């Protein structure tokens, strides 16, 4: 069975936890988009792992991990992640494969991300400053891009970095009055990256297709969430990759028809980090209740996440474009203690009712959420492991979301740990 697991909101849905659980039955786990902007938390017993580039299957020692072509790899972060895991007795020798075609995020990308955000002032996107936008722009622009394969020919790379530094320094000086970057410094770091990462670099497309032929089961792990998709999300308040499941085939070099099941991950409410429209946002005591109870602070940047009610219009859209078969809903426990819970079932835009999500920021900014209000529950549910043992109002809430999204909710999270999961 091959799975694709993808976020259906604005990221941080709890994909790390769900991937870790499903990975028990997978031979290979594949990261196919995004970069170190992602922060995926996996909790095993009393140990918590915050992963940025390595697939969330990595904590299972027999799982093969693959980072494919469309991931923009920050070698510094990746090397740190590999070494941190090694100190915790999780080793990656012979079970990590990185695409030779993946682009590298280098220091000047992070610098450019920061300078651009600062210069935008109140119009900034609120990026993670991990250099994602500038690296993806260089990828699409082609002439000044660096890929993992470039580490195999250091003399050629030295010359390339020289021309990149000349080009970037003109931009940094003209637009930002910033200090120049040094090609020599970047080159020295690249030699270090080559030393550490070359053993892992390979043709991952070939590896994956051979694995499929050999009958291996593969889990494709999406980063971010569908509403942050560069083409189908709330542009320009999105990330720079195809973060919906539509990004999986191009991102991994494997056709979507090889996937047996597309599993979408949501929270029982909605969160968002960074700027952009958010029709169900609760910038009030309800949002704060959710933030405190759900510990809604970014895994990568530590920023407080914006919190709001579940948006069935947004999730239905994400499930539709993503061919989602079923949903895993995390953080049901976080809603306990609220007297009433609201769910957005439609929008009102310019006086008209709309049920199809407009991935057009101007339209979405004018959307008012139309809510269905249901009673909440008081009981702590963090120890419940059977759907029928949930308080009736919690069961009804799940069934309402199934009806509004048109998808079965087959996995329910009642806490961060593996065992705090209900299967239906
Ligand atoms: P991801 O980016 O989608 O992998 O999600 P993050 O790891 O950034 O954020 C999800 C957070 O919620 C992490 O701290 C998880 O440990 C935690 N989490 C996951 N599922 C649940 C759940 O069902 N209940 C609670 N309370 N926490 C959860
Ligand atoms: P995971 O995989 C939540 C958001 C940023 C910002 C926008 C653009 O953990 O769900 P970028 O640095 O990508 O240029 O920032 O996208 N963003 C995320 N929000 N979870 C993520 O990843 C995110 N990755 C990027 O906050 O609004
Ligand atoms: Mg996250």
Short mmCIF file of C-alpha atoms and ligand atoms in Angstrom, two decimals:
data_model
loop_
_atom_site.label_atom_id
_atom_site.label_comp_id
_atom_site.label_asym_id
_atom_site.label_seq_id
_atom_site.Cartn_x
_atom_site.Cartn_y
_atom_site.Cartn_z
CA UNK A 1 0.00 0.00 0.00
CA UNK A 2 1.43 3.40 -0.99
CA UNK A 3 0.23 6.45 0.93
CA UNK A 4 0.46 10.17 0.38
CA UNK A 5 -0.08 12.21 3.55
CA UNK A 6 -0.70 15.89 3.15
CA UNK A 7 -1.88 18.89 5.19
CA UNK A 8 -5.31 20.27 4.28
CA UNK A 9 -5.04 23.62 6.08
CA UNK A 10 -2.20 26.16 6.48
CA UNK A 11 0.37 23.68 7.83
CA UNK A 12 1.14 22.29 11.29
CA UNK A 13 -1.88 19.99 11.18
CA UNK A 14 0.02 17.20 12.94
CA UNK A 15 1.43 15.53 9.82
CA UNK A 16 4.57 14.43 11.67
CA UNK A 17 2.55 12.39 14.14
CA UNK A 18 0.37 10.80 11.45
CA UNK A 19 3.36 9.98 9.19
CA UNK A 20 5.17 8.37 12.11
CA UNK A 21 2.14 6.19 12.85
CA UNK A 22 1.52 5.08 9.26
CA UNK A 23 5.28 4.58 8.72
CA UNK A 24 5.07 1.51 10.93
CA UNK A 25 3.67 -0.25 7.86
CA UNK A 26 5.90 1.42 5.24
CA UNK A 27 9.30 0.41 3.91
CA UNK A 28 10.18 3.89 2.63
CA UNK A 29 9.15 7.40 3.69
CA UNK A 30 9.67 10.21 1.19
CA UNK A 31 9.83 13.99 1.71
CA UNK A 32 8.94 15.58 -1.62
CA UNK A 33 8.45 19.34 -1.13
CA UNK A 34 9.36 22.38 0.91
CA UNK A 35 12.53 22.73 2.93
CA UNK A 36 13.62 23.59 6.44
CA UNK A 37 10.60 25.88 6.75
CA UNK A 38 8.76 22.71 7.81
CA UNK A 39 8.68 21.63 11.44
CA UNK A 40 7.28 18.15 12.00
CA UNK A 41 6.98 16.87 15.56
CA UNK A 42 7.15 13.19 16.36
CA UNK A 43 6.65 12.06 19.94
CA UNK A 44 7.84 8.59 20.91
CA UNK A 45 7.25 7.81 24.57
CA UNK A 46 8.87 10.66 26.48
CA UNK A 47 11.05 11.68 23.54
CA UNK A 48 10.07 14.47 21.19
CA UNK A 49 11.73 14.99 17.80
CA UNK A 50 11.37 18.21 15.78
CA UNK A 51 12.21 17.37 12.17
CA UNK A 52 12.72 19.93 9.43
CA UNK A 53 14.14 18.08 6.41
CA UNK A 54 14.28 14.41 7.27
CA UNK A 55 11.07 12.46 6.67
CA UNK A 56 9.07 11.82 9.84
CA UNK A 57 9.55 8.06 9.37
CA UNK A 58 13.19 8.51 10.38
CA UNK A 59 12.71 7.63 14.05
CA UNK A 60 11.80 4.07 13.03
CA UNK A 61 15.20 2.36 12.59
CA UNK A 62 14.15 0.05 9.73
CA UNK A 63 12.58 2.75 7.58
CA UNK A 64 14.39 4.00 4.48
CA UNK A 65 14.23 7.78 4.12
CA UNK A 66 14.29 9.66 0.85
CA UNK A 67 14.55 13.39 0.15
CA UNK A 68 13.53 13.95 -3.46
CA UNK A 69 14.18 16.47 -6.21
CA UNK A 70 11.67 19.18 -5.22
CA UNK A 71 12.88 19.55 -1.64
CA UNK A 72 15.08 22.62 -1.25
CA UNK A 73 17.78 21.33 1.05
CA UNK A 74 19.55 23.56 3.56
CA UNK A 75 22.70 21.45 4.06
CA UNK A 76 23.52 23.11 7.41
CA UNK A 77 20.14 22.16 8.85
CA UNK A 78 20.25 18.69 7.35
CA UNK A 79 23.73 17.91 8.70
CA UNK A 80 22.69 19.20 12.14
CA UNK A 81 19.56 17.07 12.03
CA UNK A 82 21.52 13.94 11.06
CA UNK A 83 24.07 14.57 13.83
CA UNK A 84 21.45 15.36 16.48
CA UNK A 85 19.68 12.08 15.69
CA UNK A 86 22.99 10.19 15.79
CA UNK A 87 23.54 11.50 19.33
CA UNK A 88 20.15 10.01 20.15
CA UNK A 89 21.24 6.65 18.66
CA UNK A 90 19.29 7.05 15.42
CA UNK A 91 21.70 6.51 12.55
CA UNK A 92 21.08 7.03 8.85
CA UNK A 93 23.93 5.13 7.22
CA UNK A 94 22.60 3.15 4.22
CA UNK A 95 19.01 4.27 4.80
CA UNK A 96 19.01 7.91 3.70
CA UNK A 97 18.92 8.89 0.02
CA UNK A 98 19.00 12.50 -1.18
CA UNK A 99 18.22 13.47 -4.74
CA UNK A 100 21.13 14.77 -6.79
CA UNK A 101 18.60 17.11 -8.41
CA UNK A 102 17.45 18.74 -5.16
CA UNK A 103 18.40 22.41 -4.97
CA UNK A 104 20.56 23.72 -2.14
CA UNK A 105 19.54 26.55 0.15
CA UNK A 106 22.74 28.48 0.84
CA UNK A 107 23.43 31.32 3.29
CA UNK A 108 22.73 34.03 0.74
CA UNK A 109 19.20 32.67 0.25
CA UNK A 110 18.46 33.11 3.94
CA UNK A 111 20.01 36.56 3.86
CA UNK A 112 17.90 37.53 0.84
CA UNK A 113 14.74 36.16 2.51
CA UNK A 114 15.40 38.29 5.58
CA UNK A 115 16.34 41.46 3.65
CA UNK A 116 13.27 41.19 1.45
CA UNK A 117 10.91 40.61 4.36
CA UNK A 118 12.40 43.57 6.25
CA UNK A 119 12.08 45.81 3.23
CA UNK A 120 8.40 44.88 2.80
CA UNK A 121 7.49 46.24 6.23
CA UNK A 122 3.80 45.72 6.92
CA UNK A 123 3.37 43.99 3.55
CA UNK A 124 5.69 41.15 4.47
CA UNK A 125 4.60 37.53 3.95
CA UNK A 126 5.80 36.44 7.37
CA UNK A 127 8.13 33.77 6.00
CA UNK A 128 10.18 31.46 8.20
CA UNK A 129 13.38 33.19 6.88
CA UNK A 130 14.72 29.78 5.88
CA UNK A 131 15.61 31.03 2.39
CA UNK A 132 12.81 29.09 0.71
CA UNK A 133 11.48 31.83 -1.61
CA UNK A 134 14.90 32.99 -2.88
CA UNK A 135 16.12 29.40 -3.43
CA UNK A 136 12.96 28.44 -5.34
CA UNK A 137 13.24 31.66 -7.37
CA UNK A 138 16.81 30.73 -8.31
CA UNK A 139 15.62 27.23 -9.23
CA UNK A 140 12.99 28.55 -11.60
CA UNK A 141 15.38 31.24 -12.87
CA UNK A 142 17.94 28.46 -13.55
CA UNK A 143 21.09 30.50 -14.26
CA UNK A 144 22.22 30.94 -10.63
CA UNK A 145 20.97 27.73 -9.02
CA UNK A 146 23.01 25.15 -7.11
CA UNK A 147 21.93 21.53 -6.81
CA UNK A 148 23.17 18.67 -4.66
CA UNK A 149 24.87 17.16 -7.76
CA UNK A 150 27.11 20.24 -7.92
CA UNK A 151 28.89 18.92 -4.81
CA UNK A 152 30.36 16.14 -6.99
CA UNK A 153 32.49 18.60 -9.00
CA UNK A 154 33.95 21.14 -6.60
CA UNK A 155 36.14 22.97 -9.13
CA UNK A 156 33.15 23.67 -11.34
CA UNK A 157 31.14 24.68 -8.28
CA UNK A 158 33.84 27.16 -7.23
CA UNK A 159 33.50 28.98 -10.57
CA UNK A 160 29.71 28.91 -10.38
CA UNK A 161 29.72 30.39 -6.88
CA UNK A 162 31.97 33.18 -8.11
CA UNK A 163 29.39 34.23 -10.73
CA UNK A 164 26.54 33.83 -8.25
CA UNK A 165 28.29 36.04 -5.68
CA UNK A 166 28.88 38.75 -8.30
CA UNK A 167 25.23 38.68 -9.28
CA UNK A 168 23.82 38.55 -5.74
CA UNK A 169 26.15 41.27 -4.51
CA UNK A 170 24.84 43.69 -7.13
CA UNK A 171 21.30 42.99 -5.89
CA UNK A 172 22.22 43.19 -2.20
CA UNK A 173 24.00 46.52 -2.68
CA UNK A 174 21.44 48.11 -4.99
CA UNK A 175 18.26 47.03 -3.24
CA UNK A 176 19.24 46.65 0.38
CA UNK A 177 22.53 48.46 0.88
CA UNK A 178 23.70 45.18 2.45
CA UNK A 179 27.16 43.69 3.04
CA UNK A 180 28.50 41.61 0.13
CA UNK A 181 28.73 37.82 0.35
CA UNK A 182 32.01 36.02 -0.18
CA UNK A 183 32.19 33.27 -2.80
CA UNK A 184 35.22 31.82 -0.99
CA UNK A 185 33.31 31.50 2.29
CA UNK A 186 30.40 29.76 0.58
CA UNK A 187 32.80 27.48 -1.25
CA UNK A 188 34.50 26.45 1.98
CA UNK A 189 31.12 25.53 3.42
CA UNK A 190 30.25 23.57 0.27
CA UNK A 191 33.41 21.47 0.69
CA UNK A 192 32.17 20.61 4.18
CA UNK A 193 28.70 19.77 2.82
CA UNK A 194 30.27 17.52 0.16
CA UNK A 195 32.25 15.71 2.81
CA UNK A 196 29.18 15.06 4.95
CA UNK A 197 26.44 14.56 2.35
CA UNK A 198 27.95 12.93 -0.77
CA UNK A 199 27.47 9.40 0.64
CA UNK A 200 23.71 10.02 0.65
CA UNK A 201 23.33 11.64 -2.78
CA UNK A 202 21.85 9.55 -5.57
CA UNK A 203 19.20 9.33 -8.29
CA UNK A 204 16.11 9.03 -6.06
CA UNK A 205 13.71 8.72 -9.01
CA UNK A 206 15.48 5.55 -10.12
CA UNK A 207 15.58 4.31 -6.52
CA UNK A 208 11.85 4.87 -5.99
CA UNK A 209 10.78 3.23 -9.24
CA UNK A 210 12.98 0.20 -8.58
CA UNK A 211 11.49 0.02 -5.08
CA UNK A 212 7.96 0.14 -6.47
CA UNK A 213 8.79 -2.67 -8.91
CA UNK A 214 10.20 -4.67 -6.00
CA UNK A 215 6.87 -4.31 -4.18
CA UNK A 216 8.05 -1.97 -1.41
CA UNK A 217 5.45 0.16 0.33
CA UNK A 218 6.07 3.87 0.15
CA UNK A 219 4.71 6.76 2.16
CA UNK A 220 4.98 10.21 0.59
CA UNK A 221 5.06 12.93 3.24
CA UNK A 222 3.94 16.42 2.27
CA UNK A 223 5.25 19.47 4.09
CA UNK A 224 3.21 22.64 4.79
CA UNK A 225 -0.47 22.47 3.81
CA UNK A 226 -2.68 22.77 0.75
CA UNK A 227 -3.69 26.39 1.48
CA UNK A 228 0.03 27.31 1.38
CA UNK A 229 0.43 25.78 -2.12
CA UNK A 230 2.17 28.22 -4.50
CA UNK A 231 -0.44 27.64 -7.23
CA UNK A 232 -3.57 26.68 -5.31
CA UNK A 233 -3.18 28.43 -1.97
CA UNK A 234 -3.80 31.93 -0.71
CA UNK A 235 -1.18 33.60 -2.92
CA UNK A 236 1.01 35.56 -2.16
CA UNK A 237 0.69 34.41 1.46
CA UNK A 238 1.90 30.93 0.59
CA UNK A 239 5.15 29.02 0.47
CA UNK A 240 7.14 28.52 -2.74
CA UNK A 241 6.35 24.87 -3.47
CA UNK A 242 3.27 22.83 -4.40
CA UNK A 243 2.30 21.94 -0.86
CA UNK A 244 -0.92 20.17 -1.87
CA UNK A 245 -0.84 16.52 -2.91
CA UNK A 246 -0.66 17.83 -6.50
CA UNK A 247 3.00 18.51 -5.75
CA UNK A 248 3.75 14.88 -5.03
CA UNK A 249 4.17 13.48 -8.57
CA UNK A 250 6.50 16.22 -9.82
CA UNK A 251 8.12 16.52 -6.40
CA UNK A 252 9.06 12.86 -6.21
CA UNK A 253 9.17 11.78 -9.86
CA UNK A 254 6.46 9.21 -9.16
CA UNK A 255 3.02 9.38 -10.83
CA UNK A 256 0.02 9.97 -8.56
CA UNK A 257 -1.58 6.75 -9.81
CA UNK A 258 1.09 4.80 -7.94
CA UNK A 259 -0.50 6.05 -4.70
CA UNK A 260 -3.25 3.86 -3.26
CA UNK A 261 -4.49 6.24 -0.61
CA UNK A 262 -4.35 10.01 -0.16
CA UNK A 263 -4.74 10.81 3.52
CA UNK A 264 -5.39 14.45 4.46
CA UNK A 265 -4.42 15.78 7.89
CA UNK A 266 -6.38 18.52 9.66
CA UNK A 267 -6.68 19.92 13.14
CA UNK A 268 -10.06 20.00 14.87
CA UNK A 269 -9.77 23.79 14.43
CA UNK A 270 -7.57 25.97 12.21
CA UNK A 271 -4.17 27.59 12.71
CA UNK A 272 -2.00 29.77 10.55
CA UNK A 273 1.49 31.27 10.99
CA UNK A 274 2.49 34.35 9.03
CA UNK A 275 0.32 36.86 7.21
CA UNK A 276 -2.71 36.37 4.94
CA UNK A 277 -6.49 36.03 5.06
CA UNK A 278 -8.01 33.64 7.60
CA UNK A 279 -11.83 33.85 7.60
CA UNK A 280 -12.41 31.84 10.80
CA UNK A 281 -9.65 33.49 12.86
CA UNK A 282 -10.51 34.13 16.51
CA UNK A 283 -8.23 36.96 17.54
CA UNK A 284 -9.81 36.90 20.99
CA UNK A 285 -10.07 34.80 24.15
CA UNK A 286 -11.24 31.74 22.19
CA UNK A 287 -8.15 31.88 19.97
CA UNK A 288 -6.01 32.31 23.07
CA UNK A 289 -7.71 29.33 24.77
CA UNK A 290 -6.87 27.14 21.76
CA UNK A 291 -3.31 28.51 21.56
CA UNK A 292 -2.64 27.78 25.23
CA UNK A 293 -4.35 24.41 25.37
CA UNK A 294 -2.97 23.19 22.03
CA UNK A 295 0.49 24.71 22.61
CA UNK A 296 0.15 26.50 19.30
CA UNK A 297 3.64 27.93 18.88
CA UNK A 298 5.67 27.25 15.71
CA UNK A 299 7.95 24.19 15.65
CA UNK A 300 10.42 26.00 13.39
CA UNK A 301 10.25 29.66 14.45
CA UNK A 302 8.50 29.54 17.85
CA UNK A 303 6.00 32.19 16.66
CA UNK A 304 2.53 32.08 18.25
CA UNK A 305 0.14 30.56 15.72
CA UNK A 306 -3.05 32.40 14.78
CA UNK A 307 -6.00 30.24 15.85
CA UNK A 308 -9.63 29.94 14.74
CA UNK A 309 -12.58 27.64 14.13
CA UNK A 310 -12.57 24.70 11.72
CA UNK A 311 -13.20 25.89 8.18
CA UNK A 312 -15.10 23.22 6.24
CA UNK A 313 -15.10 25.36 3.06
CA UNK A 314 -11.30 25.48 3.05
CA UNK A 315 -10.86 21.80 3.96
CA UNK A 316 -13.42 20.63 1.35
CA UNK A 317 -11.51 22.56 -1.29
CA UNK A 318 -8.19 21.07 -0.16
CA UNK A 319 -9.70 17.57 -0.12
CA UNK A 320 -11.16 18.06 -3.60
CA UNK A 321 -8.02 19.26 -5.34
CA UNK A 322 -5.96 16.72 -3.42
CA UNK A 323 -8.10 13.65 -4.27
CA UNK A 324 -8.28 12.96 -0.54
CA UNK A 325 -9.74 9.56 0.38
CA UNK A 326 -9.94 10.06 4.13
CA UNK A 327 -8.99 12.47 6.87
CA UNK A 328 -6.85 12.22 10.01
CA UNK A 329 -8.03 14.85 12.51
CA UNK A 330 -5.61 15.86 15.23
CA UNK A 331 -6.06 17.90 18.43
CA UNK A 332 -9.63 16.94 19.24
CA UNK A 333 -8.50 17.02 22.90
CA UNK A 334 -7.64 20.72 22.58
CA UNK A 335 -11.29 21.69 22.12
CA UNK A 336 -12.41 20.13 25.44
CA UNK A 337 -13.75 22.73 27.85
CA UNK A 338 -15.33 25.03 25.27
CA UNK A 339 -19.07 25.52 25.86
CA UNK A 340 -19.81 25.96 22.17
CA UNK A 341 -17.84 25.08 19.08
CA UNK A 342 -18.32 26.70 15.69
CA UNK A 343 -17.68 25.29 12.25
CA UNK A 344 -17.63 27.39 9.10
CA UNK A 345 -19.96 25.75 6.56
CA UNK A 346 -20.03 28.52 3.92
CA UNK A 347 -18.78 32.06 3.23
CA UNK A 348 -20.61 35.21 2.40
CA UNK A 349 -18.68 37.22 -0.19
CA UNK A 350 -20.12 40.50 -1.49
CA UNK A 351 -23.57 39.51 -0.25
CA UNK A 352 -23.48 36.14 -2.06
CA UNK A 353 -23.18 32.78 -0.35
CA UNK A 354 -20.13 30.78 -1.51
CA UNK A 355 -19.33 27.17 -0.75
CA UNK A 356 -16.28 26.75 -3.02
CA UNK A 357 -13.11 28.18 -1.47
CA UNK A 358 -11.75 31.14 -3.45
CA UNK A 359 -7.97 30.77 -3.70
CA UNK A 360 -7.85 34.45 -4.53
CA UNK A 361 -6.68 36.58 -1.67
CA UNK A 362 -8.74 39.63 -2.65
CA UNK A 363 -11.95 37.58 -2.66
CA UNK A 364 -11.04 35.57 0.44
CA UNK A 365 -10.27 38.75 2.37
CA UNK A 366 -13.88 39.82 1.81
CA UNK A 367 -15.31 36.48 2.97
CA UNK A 368 -17.36 36.35 6.17
CA UNK A 369 -17.67 32.91 7.73
CA UNK A 370 -21.18 31.47 8.15
CA UNK A 371 -21.15 29.15 11.14
CA UNK A 372 -22.91 26.09 12.45
CA UNK A 373 -22.74 26.16 16.25
CA UNK A 374 -22.66 22.93 18.24
CA UNK A 375 -22.37 22.18 21.97
CA UNK A 376 -18.91 21.33 23.30
CA UNK A 377 -17.83 18.88 26.01
CA UNK A 378 -16.09 19.26 29.36
CA UNK A 379 -14.45 15.85 29.74
CA UNK A 380 -10.72 15.31 29.25
CA UNK A 381 -10.43 12.85 26.34
CA UNK A 382 -6.65 12.36 26.24
CA UNK A 383 -6.93 8.75 27.46
CA UNK A 384 -9.81 7.69 25.18
CA UNK A 385 -8.91 5.10 22.54
CA UNK A 386 -12.30 4.08 21.16
CA UNK A 387 -14.54 6.42 19.19
CA UNK A 388 -17.62 5.24 21.11
CA UNK A 389 -16.01 6.20 24.42
CA UNK A 390 -15.77 9.86 23.36
CA UNK A 391 -18.39 12.20 24.87
CA UNK A 392 -21.49 12.22 22.60
CA UNK A 393 -20.90 15.87 21.67
CA UNK A 394 -17.35 15.05 20.53
CA UNK A 395 -18.69 12.15 18.42
CA UNK A 396 -21.32 14.45 16.93
CA UNK A 397 -18.66 17.05 16.16
CA UNK A 398 -16.64 14.48 14.17
CA UNK A 399 -19.72 13.34 12.29
CA UNK A 400 -20.63 16.94 11.45
CA UNK A 401 -17.17 17.53 10.00
CA UNK A 402 -17.45 14.33 7.97
CA UNK A 403 -20.73 15.54 6.55
CA UNK A 404 -19.42 19.04 5.76
CA UNK A 405 -16.15 17.86 4.19
CA UNK A 406 -17.62 14.80 2.46
CA UNK A 407 -14.74 12.64 3.70
CA UNK A 408 -14.55 9.95 6.40
CA UNK A 409 -12.45 10.86 9.43
CA UNK A 410 -10.63 7.59 10.09
CA UNK A 411 -7.91 8.72 12.51
CA UNK A 412 -8.49 11.02 15.48
CA UNK A 413 -5.75 12.57 17.62
CA UNK A 414 -6.39 13.09 21.34
CA UNK A 415 -2.82 14.00 22.30
CA UNK A 416 0.69 14.19 20.81
CA UNK A 417 1.73 10.62 21.64
CA UNK A 418 1.41 7.63 19.33
CA UNK A 419 -1.01 5.88 21.63
CA UNK A 420 -3.23 8.97 21.91
CA UNK A 421 -4.83 8.06 18.61
CA UNK A 422 -8.25 6.65 17.79
CA UNK A 423 -8.67 4.53 14.63
CA UNK A 424 -12.08 3.96 13.06
P1 LIG B 1 3.16 19.26 11.32
O1 LIG B 1 3.97 20.40 10.82
O2 LIG B 1 1.90 19.08 10.54
O3 LIG B 1 3.94 17.98 11.44
O4 LIG B 1 2.69 19.65 12.80
P2 LIG B 1 3.63 20.28 13.96
O5 LIG B 1 4.49 19.22 14.49
O6 LIG B 1 4.28 21.54 13.49
O7 LIG B 1 2.52 20.74 15.00
C1 LIG B 1 1.63 19.84 15.56
C2 LIG B 1 1.82 19.84 17.07
O8 LIG B 1 0.70 19.19 17.67
C3 LIG B 1 3.03 19.06 17.54
O9 LIG B 1 3.52 19.66 18.70
C4 LIG B 1 2.47 17.68 17.86
O10 LIG B 1 3.23 16.98 18.84
C5 LIG B 1 1.12 18.05 18.41
N1 LIG B 1 0.04 17.06 18.20
C6 LIG B 1 -0.16 16.24 17.15
N2 LIG B 1 -1.34 15.59 17.29
C7 LIG B 1 -1.88 16.03 18.44
C8 LIG B 1 -3.13 15.77 19.11
O11 LIG B 1 -3.97 15.00 18.66
N3 LIG B 1 -3.35 16.46 20.27
C9 LIG B 1 -2.43 17.31 20.81
N4 LIG B 1 -2.74 17.93 21.95
N5 LIG B 1 -1.28 17.57 20.21
C10 LIG B 1 -1.01 16.95 19.03
P1 LIG B 2 4.86 22.44 8.26
O1 LIG B 2 5.43 21.42 7.27
C1 LIG B 2 3.09 26.36 8.88
C2 LIG B 2 4.33 29.55 6.17
C3 LIG B 2 5.12 30.69 6.81
C4 LIG B 2 4.66 31.84 5.94
C5 LIG B 2 4.58 31.19 4.56
C6 LIG B 2 5.80 31.40 3.70
O2 LIG B 2 5.48 22.39 9.58
O3 LIG B 2 3.38 22.35 8.27
P2 LIG B 2 8.24 30.34 3.74
O4 LIG B 2 9.29 30.33 4.81
O5 LIG B 2 7.81 28.98 3.31
O6 LIG B 2 8.60 31.22 2.58
O7 LIG B 2 6.97 31.06 4.44
O8 LIG B 2 4.38 29.80 4.78
N1 LIG B 2 4.89 28.20 6.40
C7 LIG B 2 4.38 27.32 7.26
N2 LIG B 2 3.37 27.45 8.16
N3 LIG B 2 3.74 25.18 8.77
C8 LIG B 2 4.74 25.03 7.86
O9 LIG B 2 5.32 23.84 7.62
C9 LIG B 2 5.12 26.15 7.10
N4 LIG B 2 6.08 26.36 6.15
C10 LIG B 2 5.91 27.61 5.73
O10 LIG B 2 4.76 30.86 8.16
O11 LIG B 2 3.37 32.23 6.30
MG1 LIG B 3 4.87 22.13 11.53
#
